[in-house]
Amino acid sequence: MPQQLQFLSQCHFPRSPDDLISIEELAKQLHNTEAWVREKIRRRCQNPMPVHNLGRHLLFHWPAVCAWIQSSPRPVHMKHVRRKKEKKAA
């Protein structure tokens, strides 16, 4: 097990309050929208992003999010079949 993931399994709460960021900051850090972040924290997501719920506020532990990104499987896409050029009728 990588050292970073081992640390996360031992520590349930962040050590430094500076590592906690809001959903707005996280979306900006990841160059994505808040809606995308909310989709990734849903329980029905295959690999949900770690989040701390404080009432209606969502806080993210930045090192845990980094570990989540590293442990996320790469998406598998459909095989691309290249289109063939049509021959023009003379």
mmCIF file of N, CA, C and O in Angstrom:
data_model
loop_
_atom_site.group_PDB
_atom_site.id
_atom_site.type_symbol
_atom_site.label_atom_id
_atom_site.label_comp_id
_atom_site.label_asym_id
_atom_site.label_seq_id
_atom_site.Cartn_x
_atom_site.Cartn_y
_atom_site.Cartn_z
ATOM 1 N N MET A 1 0.849 -1.176 0.000
ATOM 2 C CA MET A 1 0.000 0.000 0.000
ATOM 3 C C MET A 1 0.895 1.239 0.000
ATOM 4 O O MET A 1 1.803 1.335 0.809
ATOM 5 N N PRO A 2 0.618 2.215 -0.894
ATOM 6 C CA PRO A 2 1.426 3.424 -0.904
ATOM 7 C C PRO A 2 1.355 4.157 0.426
ATOM 8 O O PRO A 2 0.352 4.091 1.135
ATOM 9 N N GLN A 3 2.422 4.868 0.746
ATOM 10 C CA GLN A 3 2.513 5.531 2.045
ATOM 11 C C GLN A 3 1.388 6.545 2.243
ATOM 12 O O GLN A 3 0.825 6.639 3.323
ATOM 13 N N GLN A 4 1.031 7.287 1.182
ATOM 14 C CA GLN A 4 -0.017 8.288 1.303
ATOM 15 C C GLN A 4 -1.365 7.643 1.610
ATOM 16 O O GLN A 4 -2.104 8.112 2.462
ATOM 17 N N LEU A 5 -1.682 6.532 0.955
ATOM 18 C CA LEU A 5 -2.950 5.851 1.221
ATOM 19 C C LEU A 5 -2.944 5.209 2.602
ATOM 20 O O LEU A 5 -3.973 5.144 3.263
ATOM 21 N N GLN A 6 -1.786 4.726 3.049
ATOM 22 C CA GLN A 6 -1.690 4.140 4.384
ATOM 23 C C GLN A 6 -1.962 5.209 5.436
ATOM 24 O O GLN A 6 -2.666 4.970 6.405
ATOM 25 N N PHE A 7 -1.433 6.411 5.237
ATOM 26 C CA PHE A 7 -1.677 7.515 6.158
ATOM 27 C C PHE A 7 -3.157 7.847 6.218
ATOM 28 O O PHE A 7 -3.714 8.058 7.284
ATOM 29 N N LEU A 8 -3.827 7.853 5.073
ATOM 30 C CA LEU A 8 -5.243 8.194 5.047
ATOM 31 C C LEU A 8 -6.103 7.146 5.735
ATOM 32 O O LEU A 8 -7.119 7.468 6.322
ATOM 33 N N SER A 9 -5.693 5.877 5.671
ATOM 34 C CA SER A 9 -6.477 4.839 6.327
ATOM 35 C C SER A 9 -6.339 4.911 7.842
ATOM 36 O O SER A 9 -7.227 4.506 8.573
ATOM 37 N N GLN A 10 -5.236 5.459 8.333
ATOM 38 C CA GLN A 10 -5.023 5.582 9.776
ATOM 39 C C GLN A 10 -5.652 6.840 10.347
ATOM 40 O O GLN A 10 -6.036 6.880 11.501
ATOM 41 N N CYS A 11 -5.743 7.887 9.558
ATOM 42 C CA CYS A 11 -6.206 9.184 10.039
ATOM 43 C C CYS A 11 -7.541 9.522 9.390
ATOM 44 O O CYS A 11 -7.612 9.720 8.187
ATOM 45 N N HIS A 12 -8.594 9.592 10.178
ATOM 46 C CA HIS A 12 -9.916 9.878 9.636
ATOM 47 C C HIS A 12 -10.175 11.373 9.510
ATOM 48 O O HIS A 12 -10.996 11.797 8.743
ATOM 49 N N PHE A 13 -9.501 12.185 10.295
ATOM 50 C CA PHE A 13 -9.711 13.622 10.265
ATOM 51 C C PHE A 13 -8.422 14.310 9.855
ATOM 52 O O PHE A 13 -7.333 13.851 10.159
ATOM 53 N N PRO A 14 -8.542 15.412 9.154
ATOM 54 C CA PRO A 14 -7.337 16.112 8.722
ATOM 55 C C PRO A 14 -6.538 16.643 9.906
ATOM 56 O O PRO A 14 -7.104 16.973 10.933
ATOM 57 N N ARG A 15 -5.242 16.704 9.744
ATOM 58 C CA ARG A 15 -4.372 17.184 10.819
ATOM 59 C C ARG A 15 -4.340 18.699 10.892
ATOM 60 O O ARG A 15 -4.198 19.266 11.943
ATOM 61 N N SER A 16 -4.442 19.358 9.766
ATOM 62 C CA SER A 16 -4.327 20.809 9.728
ATOM 63 C C SER A 16 -5.603 21.419 9.166
ATOM 64 O O SER A 16 -6.078 20.995 8.116
ATOM 65 N N PRO A 17 -6.143 22.434 9.845
ATOM 66 C CA PRO A 17 -7.345 23.073 9.298
ATOM 67 C C PRO A 17 -7.067 23.792 7.985
ATOM 68 O O PRO A 17 -7.974 24.086 7.225
ATOM 69 N N ASP A 18 -5.799 24.053 7.683
ATOM 70 C CA ASP A 18 -5.454 24.715 6.423
ATOM 71 C C ASP A 18 -5.694 23.805 5.232
ATOM 72 O O ASP A 18 -5.801 24.280 4.104
ATOM 73 N N ASP A 19 -5.755 22.508 5.448
ATOM 74 C CA ASP A 19 -5.955 21.555 4.365
ATOM 75 C C ASP A 19 -7.424 21.441 3.963
ATOM 76 O O ASP A 19 -7.736 20.784 2.987
ATOM 77 N N LEU A 20 -8.337 22.036 4.716
ATOM 78 C CA LEU A 20 -9.763 21.961 4.397
ATOM 79 C C LEU A 20 -10.130 23.068 3.420
ATOM 80 O O LEU A 20 -9.772 24.224 3.613
ATOM 81 N N ILE A 21 -10.843 22.686 2.360
ATOM 82 C CA ILE A 21 -11.276 23.679 1.380
ATOM 83 C C ILE A 21 -12.758 23.478 1.084
ATOM 84 O O ILE A 21 -13.307 22.393 1.267
ATOM 85 N N SER A 22 -13.390 24.549 0.629
ATOM 86 C CA SER A 22 -14.818 24.491 0.313
ATOM 87 C C SER A 22 -15.018 23.906 -1.079
ATOM 88 O O SER A 22 -14.068 23.717 -1.843
ATOM 89 N N ILE A 23 -16.280 23.665 -1.406
ATOM 90 C CA ILE A 23 -16.597 23.083 -2.710
ATOM 91 C C ILE A 23 -16.255 24.060 -3.837
ATOM 92 O O ILE A 23 -15.816 23.653 -4.904
ATOM 93 N N GLU A 24 -16.417 25.359 -3.575
ATOM 94 C CA GLU A 24 -16.076 26.353 -4.590
ATOM 95 C C GLU A 24 -14.581 26.337 -4.888
ATOM 96 O O GLU A 24 -14.158 26.361 -6.048
ATOM 97 N N GLU A 25 -13.775 26.296 -3.821
ATOM 98 C CA GLU A 25 -12.323 26.260 -3.991
ATOM 99 C C GLU A 25 -11.877 24.969 -4.678
ATOM 100 O O GLU A 25 -10.972 24.992 -5.518
ATOM 101 N N LEU A 26 -12.499 23.857 -4.312
ATOM 102 C CA LEU A 26 -12.135 22.576 -4.910
ATOM 103 C C LEU A 26 -12.453 22.558 -6.404
ATOM 104 O O LEU A 26 -11.636 22.112 -7.203
ATOM 105 N N ALA A 27 -13.618 23.064 -6.765
ATOM 106 C CA ALA A 27 -13.989 23.113 -8.182
ATOM 107 C C ALA A 27 -12.987 23.971 -8.960
ATOM 108 O O ALA A 27 -12.574 23.608 -10.065
ATOM 109 N N LYS A 28 -12.564 25.063 -8.361
ATOM 110 C CA LYS A 28 -11.585 25.931 -9.020
ATOM 111 C C LYS A 28 -10.233 25.222 -9.135
ATOM 112 O O LYS A 28 -9.576 25.292 -10.165
ATOM 113 N N GLN A 29 -9.810 24.512 -8.085
ATOM 114 C CA GLN A 29 -8.541 23.782 -8.102
ATOM 115 C C GLN A 29 -8.530 22.697 -9.175
ATOM 116 O O GLN A 29 -7.522 22.458 -9.811
ATOM 117 N N LEU A 30 -9.673 22.028 -9.343
ATOM 118 C CA LEU A 30 -9.766 20.924 -10.297
ATOM 119 C C LEU A 30 -10.178 21.387 -11.694
ATOM 120 O O LEU A 30 -10.369 20.557 -12.580
ATOM 121 N N HIS A 31 -10.345 22.696 -11.874
ATOM 122 C CA HIS A 31 -10.737 23.267 -13.168
ATOM 123 C C HIS A 31 -12.029 22.636 -13.681
ATOM 124 O O HIS A 31 -12.108 22.184 -14.825
ATOM 125 N N ASN A 32 -13.008 22.586 -12.793
ATOM 126 C CA ASN A 32 -14.287 22.006 -13.130
ATOM 127 C C ASN A 32 -15.387 22.787 -12.444
ATOM 128 O O ASN A 32 -15.126 23.767 -11.745
ATOM 129 N N THR A 33 -16.641 22.347 -12.606
ATOM 130 C CA THR A 33 -17.776 23.057 -12.006
ATOM 131 C C THR A 33 -18.153 22.429 -10.664
ATOM 132 O O THR A 33 -17.780 21.293 -10.368
ATOM 133 N N GLU A 34 -18.920 23.180 -9.890
ATOM 134 C CA GLU A 34 -19.417 22.650 -8.615
ATOM 135 C C GLU A 34 -20.353 21.473 -8.855
ATOM 136 O O GLU A 34 -20.381 20.528 -8.061
ATOM 137 N N ALA A 35 -21.118 21.510 -9.930
ATOM 138 C CA ALA A 35 -22.028 20.408 -10.254
ATOM 139 C C ALA A 35 -21.243 19.116 -10.481
ATOM 140 O O ALA A 35 -21.670 18.040 -10.051
ATOM 141 N N TRP A 36 -20.103 19.215 -11.145
ATOM 142 C CA TRP A 36 -19.265 18.041 -11.384
ATOM 143 C C TRP A 36 -18.756 17.477 -10.061
ATOM 144 O O TRP A 36 -18.772 16.266 -9.847
ATOM 145 N N VAL A 37 -18.330 18.354 -9.150
ATOM 146 C CA VAL A 37 -17.846 17.913 -7.839
ATOM 147 C C VAL A 37 -18.972 17.242 -7.063
ATOM 148 O O VAL A 37 -18.790 16.179 -6.468
ATOM 149 N N ARG A 38 -20.161 17.842 -7.086
ATOM 150 C CA ARG A 38 -21.308 17.240 -6.388
ATOM 151 C C ARG A 38 -21.641 15.854 -6.941
ATOM 152 O O ARG A 38 -22.014 14.955 -6.200
ATOM 153 N N GLU A 39 -21.507 15.685 -8.234
ATOM 154 C CA GLU A 39 -21.765 14.373 -8.839
ATOM 155 C C GLU A 39 -20.745 13.351 -8.348
ATOM 156 O O GLU A 39 -21.071 12.189 -8.120
ATOM 157 N N LYS A 40 -19.505 13.763 -8.161
ATOM 158 C CA LYS A 40 -18.442 12.843 -7.733
ATOM 159 C C LYS A 40 -18.513 12.489 -6.255
ATOM 160 O O LYS A 40 -17.890 11.527 -5.818
ATOM 161 N N ILE A 41 -19.282 13.219 -5.440
ATOM 162 C CA ILE A 41 -19.386 12.878 -4.018
ATOM 163 C C ILE A 41 -20.643 12.071 -3.701
ATOM 164 O O ILE A 41 -20.825 11.632 -2.575
ATOM 165 N N ARG A 42 -21.482 11.846 -4.705
ATOM 166 C CA ARG A 42 -22.708 11.068 -4.463
ATOM 167 C C ARG A 42 -22.371 9.626 -4.099
ATOM 168 O O ARG A 42 -21.408 9.059 -4.580
ATOM 169 N N ARG A 43 -23.202 9.042 -3.282
ATOM 170 C CA ARG A 43 -22.980 7.653 -2.860
ATOM 171 C C ARG A 43 -23.122 6.679 -4.026
ATOM 172 O O ARG A 43 -22.507 5.623 -4.025
ATOM 173 N N ARG A 44 -23.941 7.034 -5.012
ATOM 174 C CA ARG A 44 -24.147 6.122 -6.144
ATOM 175 C C ARG A 44 -22.969 6.129 -7.118
ATOM 176 O O ARG A 44 -22.908 5.295 -8.012
ATOM 177 N N CYS A 45 -22.050 7.057 -6.939
ATOM 178 C CA CYS A 45 -20.847 7.114 -7.775
ATOM 179 C C CYS A 45 -20.002 5.866 -7.475
ATOM 180 O O CYS A 45 -19.910 5.423 -6.328
ATOM 181 N N GLN A 46 -19.382 5.281 -8.496
ATOM 182 C CA GLN A 46 -18.588 4.068 -8.301
ATOM 183 C C GLN A 46 -17.410 4.289 -7.359
ATOM 184 O O GLN A 46 -17.069 3.424 -6.580
ATOM 185 N N ASN A 47 -16.774 5.435 -7.437
ATOM 186 C CA ASN A 47 -15.624 5.760 -6.608
ATOM 187 C C ASN A 47 -15.846 7.169 -6.047
ATOM 188 O O ASN A 47 -15.299 8.141 -6.562
ATOM 189 N N PRO A 48 -16.670 7.316 -4.967
ATOM 190 C CA PRO A 48 -17.012 8.655 -4.495
ATOM 191 C C PRO A 48 -15.808 9.399 -3.900
ATOM 192 O O PRO A 48 -14.943 8.806 -3.261
ATOM 193 N N MET A 49 -15.795 10.694 -4.129
ATOM 194 C CA MET A 49 -14.745 11.562 -3.612
ATOM 195 C C MET A 49 -14.939 11.743 -2.103
ATOM 196 O O MET A 49 -16.065 11.885 -1.641
ATOM 197 N N PRO A 50 -13.856 11.742 -1.303
ATOM 198 C CA PRO A 50 -14.003 11.920 0.144
ATOM 199 C C PRO A 50 -14.442 13.344 0.483
ATOM 200 O O PRO A 50 -13.919 14.318 -0.066
ATOM 201 N N VAL A 51 -15.423 13.448 1.379
ATOM 202 C CA VAL A 51 -15.976 14.753 1.762
ATOM 203 C C VAL A 51 -16.383 14.709 3.234
ATOM 204 O O VAL A 51 -16.702 13.651 3.778
ATOM 205 N N HIS A 52 -16.346 15.870 3.889
ATOM 206 C CA HIS A 52 -16.825 16.006 5.265
ATOM 207 C C HIS A 52 -18.061 16.896 5.233
ATOM 208 O O HIS A 52 -18.003 18.016 4.719
ATOM 209 N N ASN A 53 -19.187 16.400 5.748
ATOM 210 C CA ASN A 53 -20.417 17.179 5.808
ATOM 211 C C ASN A 53 -20.496 17.878 7.157
ATOM 212 O O ASN A 53 -20.486 17.230 8.208
ATOM 213 N N LEU A 54 -20.560 19.195 7.132
ATOM 214 C CA LEU A 54 -20.764 19.983 8.345
ATOM 215 C C LEU A 54 -22.077 20.731 8.170
ATOM 216 O O LEU A 54 -22.109 21.846 7.656
ATOM 217 N N GLY A 55 -23.161 20.056 8.566
ATOM 218 C CA GLY A 55 -24.474 20.629 8.315
ATOM 219 C C GLY A 55 -24.723 20.653 6.823
ATOM 220 O O GLY A 55 -24.636 19.639 6.149
ATOM 221 N N ARG A 56 -24.971 21.837 6.298
ATOM 222 C CA ARG A 56 -25.168 21.943 4.844
ATOM 223 C C ARG A 56 -23.888 22.315 4.109
ATOM 224 O O ARG A 56 -23.892 22.474 2.894
ATOM 225 N N HIS A 57 -22.805 22.464 4.844
ATOM 226 C CA HIS A 57 -21.532 22.837 4.238
ATOM 227 C C HIS A 57 -20.710 21.592 3.920
ATOM 228 O O HIS A 57 -20.657 20.652 4.706
ATOM 229 N N LEU A 58 -20.066 21.603 2.782
ATOM 230 C CA LEU A 58 -19.205 20.498 2.367
ATOM 231 C C LEU A 58 -17.759 20.966 2.422
ATOM 232 O O LEU A 58 -17.416 21.983 1.831
ATOM 233 N N LEU A 59 -16.932 20.220 3.159
ATOM 234 C CA LEU A 59 -15.512 20.540 3.249
ATOM 235 C C LEU A 59 -14.704 19.361 2.743
ATOM 236 O O LEU A 59 -15.035 18.202 2.988
ATOM 237 N N PHE A 60 -13.641 19.669 2.041
ATOM 238 C CA PHE A 60 -12.787 18.651 1.439
ATOM 239 C C PHE A 60 -11.385 18.764 1.999
ATOM 240 O O PHE A 60 -10.858 19.865 2.141
ATOM 241 N N HIS A 61 -10.791 17.633 2.328
ATOM 242 C CA HIS A 61 -9.409 17.571 2.802
ATOM 243 C C HIS A 61 -8.537 17.397 1.568
ATOM 244 O O HIS A 61 -8.593 16.352 0.902
ATOM 245 N N TRP A 62 -7.752 18.421 1.236
ATOM 246 C CA TRP A 62 -7.018 18.430 -0.022
ATOM 247 C C TRP A 62 -6.114 17.213 -0.205
ATOM 248 O O TRP A 62 -6.117 16.609 -1.274
ATOM 249 N N PRO A 63 -5.315 16.779 0.794
ATOM 250 C CA PRO A 63 -4.503 15.568 0.590
ATOM 251 C C PRO A 63 -5.348 14.320 0.305
ATOM 252 O O PRO A 63 -4.951 13.464 -0.483
ATOM 253 N N ALA A 64 -6.529 14.221 0.915
ATOM 254 C CA ALA A 64 -7.409 13.075 0.656
ATOM 255 C C ALA A 64 -7.948 13.123 -0.771
ATOM 256 O O ALA A 64 -8.079 12.089 -1.435
ATOM 257 N N VAL A 65 -8.253 14.316 -1.262
ATOM 258 C CA VAL A 65 -8.727 14.459 -2.636
ATOM 259 C C VAL A 65 -7.611 14.084 -3.611
ATOM 260 O O VAL A 65 -7.849 13.399 -4.605
ATOM 261 N N CYS A 66 -6.373 14.497 -3.295
ATOM 262 C CA CYS A 66 -5.231 14.136 -4.151
ATOM 263 C C CYS A 66 -5.052 12.615 -4.186
ATOM 264 O O CYS A 66 -4.801 12.039 -5.246
ATOM 265 N N ALA A 67 -5.192 11.965 -3.047
ATOM 266 C CA ALA A 67 -5.085 10.503 -2.996
ATOM 267 C C ALA A 67 -6.224 9.856 -3.781
ATOM 268 O O ALA A 67 -6.026 8.841 -4.453
ATOM 269 N N TRP A 68 -7.430 10.447 -3.707
ATOM 270 C CA TRP A 68 -8.572 9.933 -4.460
ATOM 271 C C TRP A 68 -8.299 10.009 -5.957
ATOM 272 O O TRP A 68 -8.595 9.067 -6.701
ATOM 273 N N ILE A 69 -7.715 11.108 -6.395
ATOM 274 C CA ILE A 69 -7.403 11.274 -7.819
ATOM 275 C C ILE A 69 -6.392 10.221 -8.257
ATOM 276 O O ILE A 69 -6.542 9.591 -9.301
ATOM 277 N N GLN A 70 -5.366 9.986 -7.430
ATOM 278 C CA GLN A 70 -4.337 9.010 -7.776
ATOM 279 C C GLN A 70 -4.883 7.589 -7.796
ATOM 280 O O GLN A 70 -4.431 6.754 -8.570
ATOM 281 N N SER A 71 -5.859 7.302 -6.941
ATOM 282 C CA SER A 71 -6.387 5.940 -6.865
ATOM 283 C C SER A 71 -7.556 5.701 -7.819
ATOM 284 O O SER A 71 -8.027 4.575 -7.935
ATOM 285 N N SER A 72 -8.025 6.749 -8.479
ATOM 286 C CA SER A 72 -9.155 6.599 -9.394
ATOM 287 C C SER A 72 -8.727 5.856 -10.649
ATOM 288 O O SER A 72 -7.691 6.164 -11.226
ATOM 289 N N PRO A 73 -9.544 4.892 -11.062
ATOM 290 C CA PRO A 73 -9.201 4.184 -12.303
ATOM 291 C C PRO A 73 -9.394 5.088 -13.505
ATOM 292 O O PRO A 73 -10.233 5.986 -13.499
ATOM 293 N N ARG A 74 -8.609 4.853 -14.508
ATOM 294 C CA ARG A 74 -8.749 5.633 -15.739
ATOM 295 C C ARG A 74 -10.012 5.172 -16.463
ATOM 296 O O ARG A 74 -10.266 3.973 -16.573
ATOM 297 N N PRO A 75 -10.823 6.110 -16.968
ATOM 298 C CA PRO A 75 -12.059 5.705 -17.636
ATOM 299 C C PRO A 75 -11.779 4.910 -18.905
ATOM 300 O O PRO A 75 -10.823 5.183 -19.628
ATOM 301 N N VAL A 76 -12.622 3.928 -19.140
ATOM 302 C CA VAL A 76 -12.496 3.093 -20.338
ATOM 303 C C VAL A 76 -13.525 3.588 -21.341
ATOM 304 O O VAL A 76 -14.710 3.673 -21.043
ATOM 305 N N HIS A 77 -13.053 3.921 -22.509
ATOM 306 C CA HIS A 77 -13.936 4.437 -23.543
ATOM 307 C C HIS A 77 -14.159 3.367 -24.612
ATOM 308 O O HIS A 77 -13.396 2.414 -24.733
ATOM 309 N N MET A 78 -15.183 3.590 -25.395
ATOM 310 C CA MET A 78 -15.464 2.688 -26.508
ATOM 311 C C MET A 78 -14.326 2.778 -27.521
ATOM 312 O O MET A 78 -13.708 3.823 -27.689
ATOM 313 N N LYS A 79 -14.075 1.681 -28.182
ATOM 314 C CA LYS A 79 -13.048 1.674 -29.204
ATOM 315 C C LYS A 79 -13.501 2.547 -30.366
ATOM 316 O O LYS A 79 -14.633 2.468 -30.812
ATOM 317 N N HIS A 80 -12.604 3.388 -30.799
ATOM 318 C CA HIS A 80 -12.920 4.302 -31.891
ATOM 319 C C HIS A 80 -12.646 3.621 -33.221
ATOM 320 O O HIS A 80 -11.555 3.107 -33.457
ATOM 321 N N VAL A 81 -13.654 3.601 -34.075
ATOM 322 C CA VAL A 81 -13.497 3.031 -35.414
ATOM 323 C C VAL A 81 -13.406 4.195 -36.382
ATOM 324 O O VAL A 81 -14.319 5.018 -36.462
ATOM 325 N N ARG A 82 -12.308 4.280 -37.065
ATOM 326 C CA ARG A 82 -12.079 5.377 -37.980
ATOM 327 C C ARG A 82 -12.971 5.236 -39.215
ATOM 328 O O ARG A 82 -13.107 4.156 -39.776
ATOM 329 N N ARG A 83 -13.589 6.339 -39.575
ATOM 330 C CA ARG A 83 -14.439 6.334 -40.764
ATOM 331 C C ARG A 83 -13.577 6.302 -42.014
ATOM 332 O O ARG A 83 -12.511 6.906 -42.057
ATOM 333 N N LYS A 84 -14.073 5.606 -43.013
ATOM 334 C CA LYS A 84 -13.360 5.544 -44.278
ATOM 335 C C LYS A 84 -13.913 6.609 -45.211
ATOM 336 O O LYS A 84 -15.109 6.904 -45.199
ATOM 337 N N LYS A 85 -13.029 7.174 -45.993
ATOM 338 C CA LYS A 85 -13.453 8.192 -46.947
ATOM 339 C C LYS A 85 -14.267 7.537 -48.062
ATOM 340 O O LYS A 85 -13.946 6.453 -48.527
ATOM 341 N N GLU A 86 -15.309 8.220 -48.442
ATOM 342 C CA GLU A 86 -16.137 7.734 -49.537
ATOM 343 C C GLU A 86 -15.506 8.151 -50.851
ATOM 344 O O GLU A 86 -15.020 9.280 -50.986
ATOM 345 N N LYS A 87 -15.522 7.245 -51.785
ATOM 346 C CA LYS A 87 -14.984 7.576 -53.113
ATOM 347 C C LYS A 87 -16.072 8.292 -53.887
ATOM 348 O O LYS A 87 -17.238 7.886 -53.891
ATOM 349 N N LYS A 88 -15.669 9.384 -54.519
ATOM 350 C CA LYS A 88 -16.628 10.135 -55.314
ATOM 351 C C LYS A 88 -16.869 9.433 -56.646
ATOM 352 O O LYS A 88 -15.947 8.942 -57.284
ATOM 353 N N ALA A 89 -18.129 9.400 -57.029
ATOM 354 C CA ALA A 89 -18.469 8.773 -58.313
ATOM 355 C C ALA A 89 -18.120 9.744 -59.441
ATOM 356 O O ALA A 89 -18.428 10.923 -59.391
ATOM 357 N N ALA A 90 -17.466 9.220 -60.451
ATOM 358 C CA ALA A 90 -17.042 10.083 -61.557
ATOM 359 C C ALA A 90 -18.087 10.168 -62.638
ATOM 360 O O ALA A 90 -18.977 9.487 -62.845
#
